[in-house]
């Protein structure tokens, strides 16, 4: 079992729809959770961080965390073609500062 | 406010040569991380450094790879006697000092090609 799992996609949504991206993790000691966006050939760009159970909203993005079920999700409202990218879920354990990344979900927003 | 800087952006080395990758963290950041992204694979942690200290090198291959973050100057990831399998994108990230969970910001990466 991978430590951080994501559906590789591609996830295809029409412009204006809600895109829902999911991530599960195996280490119950994980405390910090991050979503990064990576365009092809570019570096990861931090979108959201979430540390406690529940929802966290920032503009069109909402991160959701459920530690009991060990999953994190990212909702993108009013999806735009410019949101088309690979979204990486990253998890940090309580001890240590390293991030463990999932394989990423490729999102395609069609005009 | 400049972000994380990496150079060179592209590096071509022949098998057996040495590769040196440089990273300057964001202003005010004292923690540096190196990650590697192999083609069609995910990002993998390599090493975590603070000034003059290697904190965690659990992801670094035991041979040929080394990293440093001197008191002055950028962090350097060195790969000796490169092989074709070292071809990848190498990303540096930085975070501010402190013990609270902190976010890591990535530089543009160095794309290493070994011929």
PDB file of C-alpha atoms in Angstrom:
ATOM      1  CA  UNK A   1       0.000   0.000   0.000  1.00  0.00           C
ATOM      2  CA  UNK A   2       1.337   3.402  -0.969  1.00  0.00           C
ATOM      3  CA  UNK A   3       1.641   5.934   1.813  1.00  0.00           C
ATOM      4  CA  UNK A   4      -0.350   8.564  -0.085  1.00  0.00           C
ATOM      5  CA  UNK A   5      -2.733   7.474  -2.812  1.00  0.00           C
ATOM      6  CA  UNK A   6      -4.470   9.462  -5.496  1.00  0.00           C
ATOM      7  CA  UNK A   7      -6.399   8.449  -8.571  1.00  0.00           C
ATOM      8  CA  UNK A   8      -4.115   9.317 -11.473  1.00  0.00           C
ATOM      9  CA  UNK A   9      -7.017  10.365 -13.707  1.00  0.00           C
ATOM     10  CA  UNK A  10      -7.416  12.114 -15.962  1.00  0.00           C
ATOM     11  CA  UNK A  11     -10.422  13.683 -14.306  1.00  0.00           C
ATOM     12  CA  UNK A  12     -12.341  15.565 -16.937  1.00  0.00           C
ATOM     13  CA  UNK A  13     -14.886  18.223 -15.973  1.00  0.00           C
ATOM     14  CA  UNK A  14     -16.676  20.888 -18.029  1.00  0.00           C
ATOM     15  CA  UNK A  15     -15.874  24.536 -17.497  1.00  0.00           C
ATOM     16  CA  UNK A  16     -17.859  25.973 -14.601  1.00  0.00           C
ATOM     17  CA  UNK A  17     -18.345  22.623 -12.859  1.00  0.00           C
ATOM     18  CA  UNK A  18     -16.991  21.513  -9.502  1.00  0.00           C
ATOM     19  CA  UNK A  19     -13.877  19.350  -9.644  1.00  0.00           C
ATOM     20  CA  UNK A  20     -13.420  16.953  -6.729  1.00  0.00           C
ATOM     21  CA  UNK A  21      -9.991  15.510  -6.069  1.00  0.00           C
ATOM     22  CA  UNK A  22      -9.379  12.864  -3.421  1.00  0.00           C
ATOM     23  CA  UNK A  23      -6.406  11.566  -1.507  1.00  0.00           C
ATOM     24  CA  UNK A  24      -6.002   8.847   1.119  1.00  0.00           C
ATOM     25  CA  UNK A  25      -3.041   8.279   3.393  1.00  0.00           C
ATOM     26  CA  UNK A  26      -1.907   5.340   5.454  1.00  0.00           C
ATOM     27  CA  UNK A  27       0.045   6.857   8.365  1.00  0.00           C
ATOM     28  CA  UNK A  28      -2.263   7.797  11.229  1.00  0.00           C
ATOM     29  CA  UNK A  29       0.549   9.931  12.651  1.00  0.00           C
ATOM     30  CA  UNK A  30       0.176  12.392   9.799  1.00  0.00           C
ATOM     31  CA  UNK A  31      -0.660  15.860  11.001  1.00  0.00           C
ATOM     32  CA  UNK A  32      -0.295  18.307   8.117  1.00  0.00           C
ATOM     33  CA  UNK A  33      -1.784  18.095   4.664  1.00  0.00           C
ATOM     34  CA  UNK A  34      -1.139  20.087   1.539  1.00  0.00           C
ATOM     35  CA  UNK A  35      -2.405  20.414  -1.995  1.00  0.00           C
ATOM     36  CA  UNK A  36      -0.028  21.481  -4.747  1.00  0.00           C
ATOM     37  CA  UNK A  37      -0.777  22.243  -8.374  1.00  0.00           C
ATOM     38  CA  UNK A  38       1.804  21.331 -10.997  1.00  0.00           C
ATOM     39  CA  UNK A  39       1.556  22.394 -14.603  1.00  0.00           C
ATOM     40  CA  UNK A  40       3.390  20.249 -17.115  1.00  0.00           C
ATOM     41  CA  UNK A  41       7.116  20.989 -17.027  1.00  0.00           C
ATOM     42  CA  UNK A  42       6.788  23.337 -14.061  1.00  0.00           C
ATOM     43  CA  UNK A  43       7.351  23.132 -10.338  1.00  0.00           C
ATOM     44  CA  UNK A  44       4.700  22.387  -7.685  1.00  0.00           C
ATOM     45  CA  UNK A  45       2.790  25.425  -6.493  1.00  0.00           C
ATOM     46  CA  UNK A  46       1.192  25.388  -3.038  1.00  0.00           C
ATOM     47  CA  UNK A  47      -2.585  25.881  -3.177  1.00  0.00           C
ATOM     48  CA  UNK A  48      -3.882  24.888   0.247  1.00  0.00           C
ATOM     49  CA  UNK A  49      -2.745  23.606   3.600  1.00  0.00           C
ATOM     50  CA  UNK A  50      -5.027  22.011   6.197  1.00  0.00           C
ATOM     51  CA  UNK A  51      -4.188  20.803   9.670  1.00  0.00           C
ATOM     52  CA  UNK A  52      -7.469  20.046  11.465  1.00  0.00           C
ATOM     53  CA  UNK A  53     -10.612  18.106  10.626  1.00  0.00           C
ATOM     54  CA  UNK A  54     -13.242  19.903   8.621  1.00  0.00           C
ATOM     55  CA  UNK A  55     -13.282  22.292   5.710  1.00  0.00           C
ATOM     56  CA  UNK A  56     -10.996  25.143   4.814  1.00  0.00           C
ATOM     57  CA  UNK A  57     -11.974  27.532   2.052  1.00  0.00           C
ATOM     58  CA  UNK A  58      -9.797  29.886   0.019  1.00  0.00           C
ATOM     59  CA  UNK A  59     -11.439  31.500  -2.977  1.00  0.00           C
ATOM     60  CA  UNK A  60     -12.630  28.802  -5.370  1.00  0.00           C
ATOM     61  CA  UNK A  61     -10.746  26.107  -3.457  1.00  0.00           C
ATOM     62  CA  UNK A  62     -11.981  24.087  -0.476  1.00  0.00           C
ATOM     63  CA  UNK A  63      -9.838  21.525   1.289  1.00  0.00           C
ATOM     64  CA  UNK A  64     -11.528  18.891   3.429  1.00  0.00           C
ATOM     65  CA  UNK A  65      -9.823  16.707   6.005  1.00  0.00           C
ATOM     66  CA  UNK A  66     -11.151  13.625   7.791  1.00  0.00           C
ATOM     67  CA  UNK A  67      -8.435  12.130   9.986  1.00  0.00           C
ATOM     68  CA  UNK A  68     -10.616   9.265  11.208  1.00  0.00           C
ATOM     69  CA  UNK A  69     -11.103   8.082   7.637  1.00  0.00           C
ATOM     70  CA  UNK A  70      -7.606   9.191   6.608  1.00  0.00           C
ATOM     71  CA  UNK A  71      -8.622  11.165   3.583  1.00  0.00           C
ATOM     72  CA  UNK A  72      -8.141  14.641   2.256  1.00  0.00           C
ATOM     73  CA  UNK A  73      -9.993  16.183  -0.618  1.00  0.00           C
ATOM     74  CA  UNK A  74      -9.819  19.322  -2.715  1.00  0.00           C
ATOM     75  CA  UNK A  75     -12.855  20.904  -4.325  1.00  0.00           C
ATOM     76  CA  UNK A  76     -12.427  23.438  -7.096  1.00  0.00           C
ATOM     77  CA  UNK A  77     -15.577  25.448  -7.772  1.00  0.00           C
ATOM     78  CA  UNK A  78     -16.317  27.122 -11.103  1.00  0.00           C
ATOM     79  CA  UNK A  79     -13.499  25.187 -12.767  1.00  0.00           C
ATOM     80  CA  UNK A  80     -11.621  27.035 -15.493  1.00  0.00           C
ATOM     81  CA  UNK A  81      -9.484  25.669 -18.355  1.00  0.00           C
ATOM     82  CA  UNK A  82      -6.515  27.281 -16.596  1.00  0.00           C
ATOM     83  CA  UNK A  83      -7.096  24.867 -13.692  1.00  0.00           C
ATOM     84  CA  UNK A  84      -6.052  22.002 -15.968  1.00  0.00           C
ATOM     85  CA  UNK A  85      -2.959  20.598 -14.264  1.00  0.00           C
ATOM     86  CA  UNK A  86      -1.802  17.768 -12.040  1.00  0.00           C
ATOM     87  CA  UNK A  87      -2.824  18.142  -8.406  1.00  0.00           C
ATOM     88  CA  UNK A  88      -0.514  16.665  -5.836  1.00  0.00           C
ATOM     89  CA  UNK A  89      -1.561  15.697  -2.333  1.00  0.00           C
ATOM     90  CA  UNK A  90       1.255  15.884   0.229  1.00  0.00           C
ATOM     91  CA  UNK A  91       1.323  14.682   3.814  1.00  0.00           C
ATOM     92  CA  UNK A  92       3.680  15.504   6.656  1.00  0.00           C
ATOM     93  CA  UNK A  93       4.077  13.246   9.646  1.00  0.00           C
ATOM     94  CA  UNK A  94       4.064  14.529  13.189  1.00  0.00           C
ATOM     95  CA  UNK A  95       7.773  13.820  13.432  1.00  0.00           C
ATOM     96  CA  UNK A  96      10.010  15.216  10.764  1.00  0.00           C
ATOM     97  CA  UNK A  97       9.546  17.813   8.113  1.00  0.00           C
ATOM     98  CA  UNK A  98       9.577  15.775   4.942  1.00  0.00           C
ATOM     99  CA  UNK A  99       6.570  15.736   2.664  1.00  0.00           C
ATOM    100  CA  UNK A 100       5.286  12.465   1.239  1.00  0.00           C
ATOM    101  CA  UNK A 101       3.537  13.003  -2.068  1.00  0.00           C
ATOM    102  CA  UNK A 102       0.855  11.077  -3.841  1.00  0.00           C
ATOM    103  CA  UNK A 103       1.271  10.356  -7.518  1.00  0.00           C
ATOM    104  CA  UNK A 104      -1.043  13.204  -8.475  1.00  0.00           C
ATOM    105  CA  UNK A 105      -4.380  13.499 -10.236  1.00  0.00           C
ATOM    106  CA  UNK A 106      -4.438  15.005 -13.690  1.00  0.00           C
ATOM    107  CA  UNK A 107      -7.367  17.395 -14.063  1.00  0.00           C
ATOM    108  CA  UNK A 108      -8.689  18.494 -17.443  1.00  0.00           C
ATOM    109  CA  UNK A 109     -11.236  21.287 -17.596  1.00  0.00           C
ATOM    110  CA  UNK A 110     -12.927  21.406 -20.979  1.00  0.00           C
ATOM    111  CA  UNK A 111     -14.270  24.718 -22.339  1.00  0.00           C
TER     112      UNK A 111
ATOM    113  CA  UNK B   1      10.216  39.201  -2.561  1.00  0.00           C
ATOM    114  CA  UNK B   2      12.159  36.637  -4.550  1.00  0.00           C
ATOM    115  CA  UNK B   3      11.018  33.071  -4.318  1.00  0.00           C
ATOM    116  CA  UNK B   4      13.179  29.987  -4.118  1.00  0.00           C
ATOM    117  CA  UNK B   5      15.906  30.165  -6.724  1.00  0.00           C
ATOM    118  CA  UNK B   6      17.580  27.238  -8.383  1.00  0.00           C
ATOM    119  CA  UNK B   7      20.331  27.060 -10.942  1.00  0.00           C
ATOM    120  CA  UNK B   8      21.037  25.900 -13.436  1.00  0.00           C
ATOM    121  CA  UNK B   9      17.542  25.323 -14.795  1.00  0.00           C
ATOM    122  CA  UNK B  10      18.798  22.731 -17.238  1.00  0.00           C
ATOM    123  CA  UNK B  11      21.949  20.665 -16.914  1.00  0.00           C
ATOM    124  CA  UNK B  12      23.345  18.103 -19.317  1.00  0.00           C
ATOM    125  CA  UNK B  13      26.048  15.759 -18.130  1.00  0.00           C
ATOM    126  CA  UNK B  14      27.737  12.750 -19.667  1.00  0.00           C
ATOM    127  CA  UNK B  15      27.803   9.499 -17.740  1.00  0.00           C
ATOM    128  CA  UNK B  16      30.540   9.586 -15.132  1.00  0.00           C
ATOM    129  CA  UNK B  17      30.620  13.369 -14.747  1.00  0.00           C
ATOM    130  CA  UNK B  18      29.601  15.312 -11.669  1.00  0.00           C
ATOM    131  CA  UNK B  19      26.438  17.384 -11.376  1.00  0.00           C
ATOM    132  CA  UNK B  20      26.121  20.325  -8.961  1.00  0.00           C
ATOM    133  CA  UNK B  21      22.690  21.797  -8.333  1.00  0.00           C
ATOM    134  CA  UNK B  22      22.251  25.002  -6.383  1.00  0.00           C
ATOM    135  CA  UNK B  23      19.350  26.319  -4.346  1.00  0.00           C
ATOM    136  CA  UNK B  24      18.839  29.643  -2.583  1.00  0.00           C
ATOM    137  CA  UNK B  25      15.845  29.610  -0.219  1.00  0.00           C
ATOM    138  CA  UNK B  26      13.237  32.323   0.031  1.00  0.00           C
ATOM    139  CA  UNK B  27      14.241  35.330   2.084  1.00  0.00           C
ATOM    140  CA  UNK B  28      13.752  34.569   5.755  1.00  0.00           C
ATOM    141  CA  UNK B  29      13.637  30.818   5.230  1.00  0.00           C
ATOM    142  CA  UNK B  30      16.272  28.679   6.875  1.00  0.00           C
ATOM    143  CA  UNK B  31      15.019  25.185   6.064  1.00  0.00           C
ATOM    144  CA  UNK B  32      15.852  23.627   2.715  1.00  0.00           C
ATOM    145  CA  UNK B  33      14.541  20.398   1.216  1.00  0.00           C
ATOM    146  CA  UNK B  34      15.522  18.566  -1.941  1.00  0.00           C
ATOM    147  CA  UNK B  35      13.069  16.402  -3.871  1.00  0.00           C
ATOM    148  CA  UNK B  36      13.488  14.396  -7.042  1.00  0.00           C
ATOM    149  CA  UNK B  37      10.847  13.744  -9.685  1.00  0.00           C
ATOM    150  CA  UNK B  38      11.695  10.965 -12.071  1.00  0.00           C
ATOM    151  CA  UNK B  39       9.899  10.869 -15.426  1.00  0.00           C
ATOM    152  CA  UNK B  40       6.319   9.654 -14.978  1.00  0.00           C
ATOM    153  CA  UNK B  41       6.874   9.269 -11.224  1.00  0.00           C
ATOM    154  CA  UNK B  42       5.928  11.251  -8.177  1.00  0.00           C
ATOM    155  CA  UNK B  43       7.983  13.615  -6.111  1.00  0.00           C
ATOM    156  CA  UNK B  44      10.287  11.869  -3.671  1.00  0.00           C
ATOM    157  CA  UNK B  45      11.965  13.443  -0.662  1.00  0.00           C
ATOM    158  CA  UNK B  46      15.737  13.282  -0.641  1.00  0.00           C
ATOM    159  CA  UNK B  47      17.205  15.438   2.113  1.00  0.00           C
ATOM    160  CA  UNK B  48      16.340  18.168   4.635  1.00  0.00           C
ATOM    161  CA  UNK B  49      18.948  20.694   5.723  1.00  0.00           C
ATOM    162  CA  UNK B  50      19.329  23.702   7.916  1.00  0.00           C
ATOM    163  CA  UNK B  51      22.352  25.980   7.880  1.00  0.00           C
ATOM    164  CA  UNK B  52      25.473  23.795   8.323  1.00  0.00           C
ATOM    165  CA  UNK B  53      23.378  20.778   9.340  1.00  0.00           C
ATOM    166  CA  UNK B  54      21.845  17.798   7.594  1.00  0.00           C
ATOM    167  CA  UNK B  55      18.678  17.069   9.541  1.00  0.00           C
ATOM    168  CA  UNK B  56      17.226  14.150   7.571  1.00  0.00           C
ATOM    169  CA  UNK B  57      18.846  12.394   4.633  1.00  0.00           C
ATOM    170  CA  UNK B  58      16.691   9.297   4.720  1.00  0.00           C
ATOM    171  CA  UNK B  59      15.640   9.719   1.094  1.00  0.00           C
ATOM    172  CA  UNK B  60      19.085  10.209  -0.335  1.00  0.00           C
ATOM    173  CA  UNK B  61      20.828   7.330  -2.142  1.00  0.00           C
ATOM    174  CA  UNK B  62      23.749   6.164  -0.035  1.00  0.00           C
ATOM    175  CA  UNK B  63      26.293   6.444  -2.812  1.00  0.00           C
ATOM    176  CA  UNK B  64      27.234   9.282  -5.160  1.00  0.00           C
ATOM    177  CA  UNK B  65      24.768  11.787  -3.696  1.00  0.00           C
ATOM    178  CA  UNK B  66      25.597  14.444  -1.123  1.00  0.00           C
ATOM    179  CA  UNK B  67      24.092  17.717   0.018  1.00  0.00           C
ATOM    180  CA  UNK B  68      25.211  20.707   2.001  1.00  0.00           C
ATOM    181  CA  UNK B  69      23.879  24.048   3.171  1.00  0.00           C
ATOM    182  CA  UNK B  70      26.861  26.139   4.243  1.00  0.00           C
ATOM    183  CA  UNK B  71      26.757  29.126   6.557  1.00  0.00           C
ATOM    184  CA  UNK B  72      27.153  31.394   3.542  1.00  0.00           C
ATOM    185  CA  UNK B  73      25.820  30.715   0.103  1.00  0.00           C
ATOM    186  CA  UNK B  74      23.288  28.387  -1.456  1.00  0.00           C
ATOM    187  CA  UNK B  75      22.479  24.794  -0.678  1.00  0.00           C
ATOM    188  CA  UNK B  76      24.183  22.390  -3.062  1.00  0.00           C
ATOM    189  CA  UNK B  77      23.112  18.938  -4.140  1.00  0.00           C
ATOM    190  CA  UNK B  78      26.005  17.053  -5.642  1.00  0.00           C
ATOM    191  CA  UNK B  79      25.777  13.920  -7.728  1.00  0.00           C
ATOM    192  CA  UNK B  80      29.053  12.225  -8.510  1.00  0.00           C
ATOM    193  CA  UNK B  81      29.612   9.856 -11.430  1.00  0.00           C
ATOM    194  CA  UNK B  82      26.160  10.404 -12.854  1.00  0.00           C
ATOM    195  CA  UNK B  83      24.302   7.568 -14.559  1.00  0.00           C
ATOM    196  CA  UNK B  84      21.358   7.656 -16.956  1.00  0.00           C
ATOM    197  CA  UNK B  85      18.977   6.802 -14.120  1.00  0.00           C
ATOM    198  CA  UNK B  86      19.842  10.118 -12.448  1.00  0.00           C
ATOM    199  CA  UNK B  87      18.037  11.986 -15.234  1.00  0.00           C
ATOM    200  CA  UNK B  88      15.169  13.722 -13.474  1.00  0.00           C
ATOM    201  CA  UNK B  89      13.846  17.046 -12.266  1.00  0.00           C
ATOM    202  CA  UNK B  90      15.379  18.069  -8.961  1.00  0.00           C
ATOM    203  CA  UNK B  91      13.347  20.498  -6.924  1.00  0.00           C
ATOM    204  CA  UNK B  92      14.392  22.486  -3.923  1.00  0.00           C
ATOM    205  CA  UNK B  93      11.848  23.770  -1.421  1.00  0.00           C
ATOM    206  CA  UNK B  94      12.207  26.040   1.562  1.00  0.00           C
ATOM    207  CA  UNK B  95      10.246  26.844   4.682  1.00  0.00           C
ATOM    208  CA  UNK B  96      10.597  29.411   7.464  1.00  0.00           C
ATOM    209  CA  UNK B  97      12.162  28.590  10.843  1.00  0.00           C
ATOM    210  CA  UNK B  98      10.020  27.461  13.742  1.00  0.00           C
ATOM    211  CA  UNK B  99       8.476  24.320  15.138  1.00  0.00           C
ATOM    212  CA  UNK B 100       4.893  24.785  14.012  1.00  0.00           C
ATOM    213  CA  UNK B 101       3.850  22.948  10.838  1.00  0.00           C
ATOM    214  CA  UNK B 102       5.133  25.078   8.032  1.00  0.00           C
ATOM    215  CA  UNK B 103       4.485  25.213   4.362  1.00  0.00           C
ATOM    216  CA  UNK B 104       7.152  24.390   1.821  1.00  0.00           C
ATOM    217  CA  UNK B 105       7.587  26.511  -1.281  1.00  0.00           C
ATOM    218  CA  UNK B 106       9.237  25.058  -4.334  1.00  0.00           C
ATOM    219  CA  UNK B 107      11.776  26.508  -6.687  1.00  0.00           C
ATOM    220  CA  UNK B 108      11.583  26.144 -10.479  1.00  0.00           C
ATOM    221  CA  UNK B 109      13.711  23.002 -10.460  1.00  0.00           C
ATOM    222  CA  UNK B 110      16.814  21.799 -12.261  1.00  0.00           C
ATOM    223  CA  UNK B 111      16.225  19.347 -15.068  1.00  0.00           C
ATOM    224  CA  UNK B 112      19.196  17.026 -15.265  1.00  0.00           C
ATOM    225  CA  UNK B 113      19.785  15.018 -18.406  1.00  0.00           C
ATOM    226  CA  UNK B 114      22.511  12.382 -18.428  1.00  0.00           C
ATOM    227  CA  UNK B 115      23.676  11.339 -21.873  1.00  0.00           C
TER     228      UNK B 115
END
